[in-house]
């Protein structure tokens, strides 16, 4: 059974965890700001590296699904 926690206790724990959180600089937004392009919206709540890995995984999964759906379109590598 999951431990139940009250909302106010949960918020207090989140705020304490946030105080300890290490904030890493966002290199993409810093670069865009230097170029005068403004800030971009984050793709996800993950770090840039984790987001890139996740996006690569999703692209591979999509390719596998396409090749399963259309086997006649599948190209074999030699």
Coordinates of N, CA, C and O in Angstrom, one line a residue, residues 5-23:
X5 N 0.2 11.0 2.0 CA 0.8 12.2 2.5 C -0.2 13.3 2.2 O -0.9 13.4 1.2
X6 N -0.3 14.2 3.2 CA -1.2 15.4 3.0 C -0.6 16.4 2.0 O 0.6 16.4 1.9
X7 N -1.4 17.1 1.4 CA -1.0 18.1 0.4 C 0.0 19.1 0.9 O 1.0 19.3 0.3
X8 N -0.3 19.6 2.1 CA 0.6 20.7 2.6 C 2.0 20.1 3.0 O 3.0 20.7 2.8
X9 N 2.0 18.8 3.4 CA 3.3 18.1 3.8 C 4.0 17.9 2.5 O 5.3 18.0 2.4
X10 N 3.3 17.5 1.4 CA 3.9 17.2 0.1 C 4.6 18.5 -0.5 O 5.7 18.5 -0.9
X11 N 3.9 19.6 -0.4 CA 4.4 20.9 -0.9 C 5.6 21.3 -0.1 O 6.6 21.7 -0.7
X12 N 5.6 21.1 1.2 CA 6.7 21.4 2.1 C 7.9 20.6 1.7 O 9.0 21.1 1.5
X13 N 7.8 19.3 1.4 CA 8.9 18.5 1.0 C 9.4 18.9 -0.4 O 10.6 18.9 -0.6
X14 N 8.5 19.3 -1.3 CA 8.9 19.7 -2.6 C 9.8 21.0 -2.5 O 10.8 21.1 -3.2
X15 N 9.3 21.9 -1.7 CA 10.0 23.2 -1.5 C 11.4 23.0 -0.9 O 12.4 23.6 -1.3
X16 N 11.5 22.1 0.0 CA 12.8 21.8 0.7 C 13.7 21.1 -0.4 O 14.9 21.4 -0.4
X17 N 13.2 20.2 -1.2 CA 14.0 19.5 -2.2 C 14.4 20.5 -3.2 O 15.6 20.5 -3.8
X18 N 13.6 21.5 -3.5 CA 13.9 22.5 -4.5 C 15.1 23.4 -4.1 O 15.9 23.9 -4.9
X19 N 15.1 23.7 -2.8 CA 16.2 24.5 -2.2 C 17.6 23.8 -2.4 O 18.6 24.5 -2.6
X20 N 17.6 22.5 -2.3 CA 18.8 21.7 -2.4 C 19.1 21.4 -3.9 O 20.3 20.9 -4.2
X21 N 18.2 21.7 -4.8 CA 18.4 21.4 -6.2 C 19.5 22.2 -6.8 O 19.7 23.4 -6.6
X22 N 20.4 21.5 -7.6 CA 21.4 22.2 -8.3 C 20.9 22.7 -9.7 O 20.5 21.8 -10.5
X23 N 20.9 24.0 -9.9 CA 20.4 24.5 -11.2 C 21.5 24.6 -12.2 O 22.5 25.3 -12.0

